[in-house]
Coordinates of C-alpha atoms in Angstrom, one line a residue:
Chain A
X1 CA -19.8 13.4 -15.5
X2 CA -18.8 16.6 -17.5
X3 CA -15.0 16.7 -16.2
X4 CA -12.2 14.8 -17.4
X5 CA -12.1 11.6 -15.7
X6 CA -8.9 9.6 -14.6
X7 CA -8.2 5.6 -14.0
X8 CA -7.3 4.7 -11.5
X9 CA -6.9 7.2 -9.0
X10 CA -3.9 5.8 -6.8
X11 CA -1.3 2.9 -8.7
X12 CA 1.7 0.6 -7.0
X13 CA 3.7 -1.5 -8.7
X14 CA 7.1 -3.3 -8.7
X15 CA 9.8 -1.7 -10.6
X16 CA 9.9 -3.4 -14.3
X17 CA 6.3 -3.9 -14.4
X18 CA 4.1 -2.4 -17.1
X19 CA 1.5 0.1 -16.3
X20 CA -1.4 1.5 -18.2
X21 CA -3.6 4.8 -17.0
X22 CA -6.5 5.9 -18.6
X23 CA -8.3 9.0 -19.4
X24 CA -11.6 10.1 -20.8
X25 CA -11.2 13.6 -22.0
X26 CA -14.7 15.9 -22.1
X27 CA -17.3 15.2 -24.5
X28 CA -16.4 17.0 -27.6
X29 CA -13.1 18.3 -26.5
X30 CA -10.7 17.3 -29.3
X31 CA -7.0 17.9 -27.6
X32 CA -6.1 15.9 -25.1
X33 CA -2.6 16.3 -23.2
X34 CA -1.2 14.1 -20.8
X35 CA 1.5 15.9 -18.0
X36 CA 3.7 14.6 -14.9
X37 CA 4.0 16.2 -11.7
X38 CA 7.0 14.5 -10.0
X39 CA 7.2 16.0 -6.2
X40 CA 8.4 19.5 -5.6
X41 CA 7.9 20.3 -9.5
X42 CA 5.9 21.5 -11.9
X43 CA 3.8 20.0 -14.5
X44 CA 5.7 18.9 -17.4
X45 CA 4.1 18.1 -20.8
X46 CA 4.2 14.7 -21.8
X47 CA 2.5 14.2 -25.2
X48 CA -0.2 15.9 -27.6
X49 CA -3.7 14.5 -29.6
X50 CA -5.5 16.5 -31.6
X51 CA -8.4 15.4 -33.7
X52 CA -6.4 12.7 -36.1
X53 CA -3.6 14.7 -36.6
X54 CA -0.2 13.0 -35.7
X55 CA 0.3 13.3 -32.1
X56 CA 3.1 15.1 -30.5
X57 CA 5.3 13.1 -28.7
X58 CA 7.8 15.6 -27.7
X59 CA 7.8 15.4 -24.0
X60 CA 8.0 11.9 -23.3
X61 CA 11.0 11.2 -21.5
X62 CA 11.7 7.8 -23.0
X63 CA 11.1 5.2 -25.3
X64 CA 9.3 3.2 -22.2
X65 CA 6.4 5.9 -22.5
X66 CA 3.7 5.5 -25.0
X67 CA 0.4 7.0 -25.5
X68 CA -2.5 6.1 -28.0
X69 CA -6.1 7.7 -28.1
X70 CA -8.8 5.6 -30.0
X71 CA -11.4 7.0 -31.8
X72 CA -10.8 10.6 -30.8
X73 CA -11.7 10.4 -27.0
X74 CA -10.6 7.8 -24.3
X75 CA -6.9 8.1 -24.0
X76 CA -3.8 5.3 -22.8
X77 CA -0.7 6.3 -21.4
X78 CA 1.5 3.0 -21.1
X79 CA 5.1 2.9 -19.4
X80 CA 7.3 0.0 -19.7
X81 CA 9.4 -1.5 -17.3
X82 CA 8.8 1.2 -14.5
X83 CA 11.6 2.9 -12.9
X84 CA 11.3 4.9 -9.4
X85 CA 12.2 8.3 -11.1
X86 CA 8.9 7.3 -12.9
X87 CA 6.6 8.0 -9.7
X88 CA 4.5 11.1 -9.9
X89 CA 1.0 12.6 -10.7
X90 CA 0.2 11.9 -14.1
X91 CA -2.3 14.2 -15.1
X92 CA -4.8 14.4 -18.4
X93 CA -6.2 17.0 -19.5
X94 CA -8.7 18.5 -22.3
X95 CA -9.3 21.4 -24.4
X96 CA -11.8 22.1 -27.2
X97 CA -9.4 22.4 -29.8
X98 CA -5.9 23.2 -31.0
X99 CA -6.8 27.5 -30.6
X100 CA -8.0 27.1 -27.0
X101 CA -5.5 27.4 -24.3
X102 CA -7.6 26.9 -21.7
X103 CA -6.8 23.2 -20.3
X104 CA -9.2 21.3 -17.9
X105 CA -7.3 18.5 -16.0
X106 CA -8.3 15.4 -14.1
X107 CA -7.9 14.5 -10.9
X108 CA -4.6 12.2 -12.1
X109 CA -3.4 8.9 -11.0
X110 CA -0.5 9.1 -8.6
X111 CA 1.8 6.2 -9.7
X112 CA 4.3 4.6 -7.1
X113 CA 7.3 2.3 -8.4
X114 CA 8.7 0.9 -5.6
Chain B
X1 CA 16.2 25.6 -18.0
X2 CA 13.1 26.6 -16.2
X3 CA 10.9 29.2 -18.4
X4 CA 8.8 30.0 -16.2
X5 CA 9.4 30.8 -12.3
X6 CA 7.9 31.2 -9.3
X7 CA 10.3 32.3 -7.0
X8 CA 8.0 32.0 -3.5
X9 CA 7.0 27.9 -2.7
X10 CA 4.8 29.3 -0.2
X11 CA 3.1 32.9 1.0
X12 CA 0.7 33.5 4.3
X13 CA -2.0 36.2 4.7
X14 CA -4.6 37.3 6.5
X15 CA -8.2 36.4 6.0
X16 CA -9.7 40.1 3.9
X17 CA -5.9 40.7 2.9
X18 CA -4.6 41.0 -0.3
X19 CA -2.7 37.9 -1.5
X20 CA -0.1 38.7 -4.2
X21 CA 1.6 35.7 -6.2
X22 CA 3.9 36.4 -9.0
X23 CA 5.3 34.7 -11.7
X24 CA 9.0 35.6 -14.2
X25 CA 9.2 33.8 -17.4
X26 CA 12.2 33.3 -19.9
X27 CA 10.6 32.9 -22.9
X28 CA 9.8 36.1 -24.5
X29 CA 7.9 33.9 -27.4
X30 CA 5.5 33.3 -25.4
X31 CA 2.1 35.3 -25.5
X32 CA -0.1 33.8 -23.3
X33 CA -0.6 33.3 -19.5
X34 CA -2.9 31.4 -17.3
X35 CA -3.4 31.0 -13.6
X36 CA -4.2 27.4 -12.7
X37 CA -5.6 26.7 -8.8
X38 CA -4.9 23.1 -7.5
X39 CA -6.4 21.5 -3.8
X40 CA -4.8 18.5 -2.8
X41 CA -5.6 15.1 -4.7
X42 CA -7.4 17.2 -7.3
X43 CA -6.4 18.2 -10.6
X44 CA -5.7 21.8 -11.4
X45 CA -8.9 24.5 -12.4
X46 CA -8.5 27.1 -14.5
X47 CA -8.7 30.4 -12.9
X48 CA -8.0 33.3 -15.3
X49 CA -5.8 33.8 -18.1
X50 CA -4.3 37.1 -19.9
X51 CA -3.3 37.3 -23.6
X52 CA 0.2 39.3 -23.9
X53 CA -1.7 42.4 -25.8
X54 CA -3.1 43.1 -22.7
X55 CA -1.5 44.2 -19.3
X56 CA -4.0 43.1 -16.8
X57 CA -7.1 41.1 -16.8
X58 CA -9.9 41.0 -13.7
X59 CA -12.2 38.7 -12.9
X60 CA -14.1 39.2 -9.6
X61 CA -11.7 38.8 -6.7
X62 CA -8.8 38.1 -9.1
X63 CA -6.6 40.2 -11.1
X64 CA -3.6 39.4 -13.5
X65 CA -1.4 41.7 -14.2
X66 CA 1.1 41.6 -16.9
X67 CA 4.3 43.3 -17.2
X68 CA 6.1 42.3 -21.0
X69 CA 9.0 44.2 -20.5
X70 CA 10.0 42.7 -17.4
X71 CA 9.1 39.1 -18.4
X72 CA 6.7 39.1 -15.1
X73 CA 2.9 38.2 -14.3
X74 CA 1.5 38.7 -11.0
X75 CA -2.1 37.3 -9.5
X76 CA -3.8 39.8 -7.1
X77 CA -6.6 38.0 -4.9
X78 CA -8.4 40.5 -2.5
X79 CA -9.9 39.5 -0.3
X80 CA -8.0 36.8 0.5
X81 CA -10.4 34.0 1.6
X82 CA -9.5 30.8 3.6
X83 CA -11.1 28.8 0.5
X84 CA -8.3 30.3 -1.9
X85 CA -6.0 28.1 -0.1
X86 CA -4.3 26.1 -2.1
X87 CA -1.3 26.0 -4.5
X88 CA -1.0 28.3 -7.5
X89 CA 1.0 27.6 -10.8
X90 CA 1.6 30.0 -13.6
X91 CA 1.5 28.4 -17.1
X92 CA 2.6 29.8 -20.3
X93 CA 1.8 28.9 -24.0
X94 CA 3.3 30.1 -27.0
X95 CA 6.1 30.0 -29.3
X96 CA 4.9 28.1 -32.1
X97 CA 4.0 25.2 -29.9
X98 CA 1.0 27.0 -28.9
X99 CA -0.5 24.0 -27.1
X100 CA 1.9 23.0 -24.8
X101 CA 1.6 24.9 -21.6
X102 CA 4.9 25.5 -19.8
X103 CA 4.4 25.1 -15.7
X104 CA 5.9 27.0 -13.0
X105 CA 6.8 25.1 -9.5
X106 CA 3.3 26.3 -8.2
X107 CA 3.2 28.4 -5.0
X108 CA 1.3 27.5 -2.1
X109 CA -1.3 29.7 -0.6
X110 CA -2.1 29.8 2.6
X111 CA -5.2 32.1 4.0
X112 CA -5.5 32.4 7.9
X113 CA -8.7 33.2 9.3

């Protein structure tokens, strides 16, 4: 497809289990972003890859998040040892490059810690 | 510390109305805005955008207007069309960290027929 594409759609897992979501920016976009919707709020910026510059990791909330993206496209978001405050929409998204604000999302994968 | 605002969770109009959905920001580094349009288990589209040289922007059925001085964006839709329901968020990017886009709460949009 040409959209950004999100794996997997819907996750549930026990608190202190590892979880690992996936996104495949579009073809040729070389940002990728990777936000949180938690309920009632807004999205908030998680972390920053562009081309292979050094990513910015500025939004994560805590060592237990980490992100990696190999070879320029697909993208993993890991979090360690789930909390609860940890469910929300996580949400990728893409842009061309660095100069383009414009941001096309995925559908997101709504993670529940229970 | 919320930079950008949208005061209204949800607005209601008539089908052929004008909907009106506005948006106050902090953060007078930043210098541009964008409309994003989200529908439920979807991710949010892009809907139009203005730079901060500019103090409105049209595209079809929508209109952003910008207001610098008073740290406030508005979106225009008219008509209004039961399809445009959905929830609206405001974004802003600037500030040096010109890829980051700062989110408002969102706004729900409800269009009666």
């Amino acid at each position: 497809g040409a959209g950004v594409s999100q794996s997997p759609s819907n996750k549930v897992t026990e608190k202190g289990k590892d979880v690992e979501l996936r996104c495949d920016p579009i073809s040729g976009h070389t940002a990728l972003y990777w936000y949180r919707q938690s309920l009632g709020q807004g999205l908030e910026f998680l972390i920053y890859f562009q081309g292979n510059s050094a990513p910015d990791k500025s939004g994560l909330p805590s060592d237990r998040f980490s992100a990696e993206r190999t070879g320029g496209s697909v993208s993993t978001l890991t979090i360690q040892r789930t909390q609860q405050e940890d469910s929300a929409v996580y949400l990728c998204a893409s842009s061309r490059d660095r100069s383009s604000y414009e941001q096309y999302f995925g559908p997101g994968t709504r993670l529940t810690v229970t | 510390d919320q930079q950008v605002k949208q005061n209204s969770p949800s607005l209601s109009v008539q089908e052929g109305r004008i909907s009106i959905l506005n948006c106050d920001y902090t953060n007078s580094m930043f210098d541009y805005f964008l409309w994003y349009k989200k529908y439920p288990a979807e991710g949010p589209t892009f809907l139009i955008s203005i730079s901060s040289i500019k103090d409105k922007n049209e595209d079809g059925r929508f209109t952003v207007f910008l207001n610098k001085s008073a740290k406030h964006l508005s979106l225009h839709i008219v008509p209004s069309q039961p399809g445009d329901s959905a929830v609206y968020f405001c974004a802003a990017s600037g500030g040096g960290s010109n890829y980051k886009l700062t989110f408002g709460k969102g706004t729900l949009l409800t269009v009666n027929p």
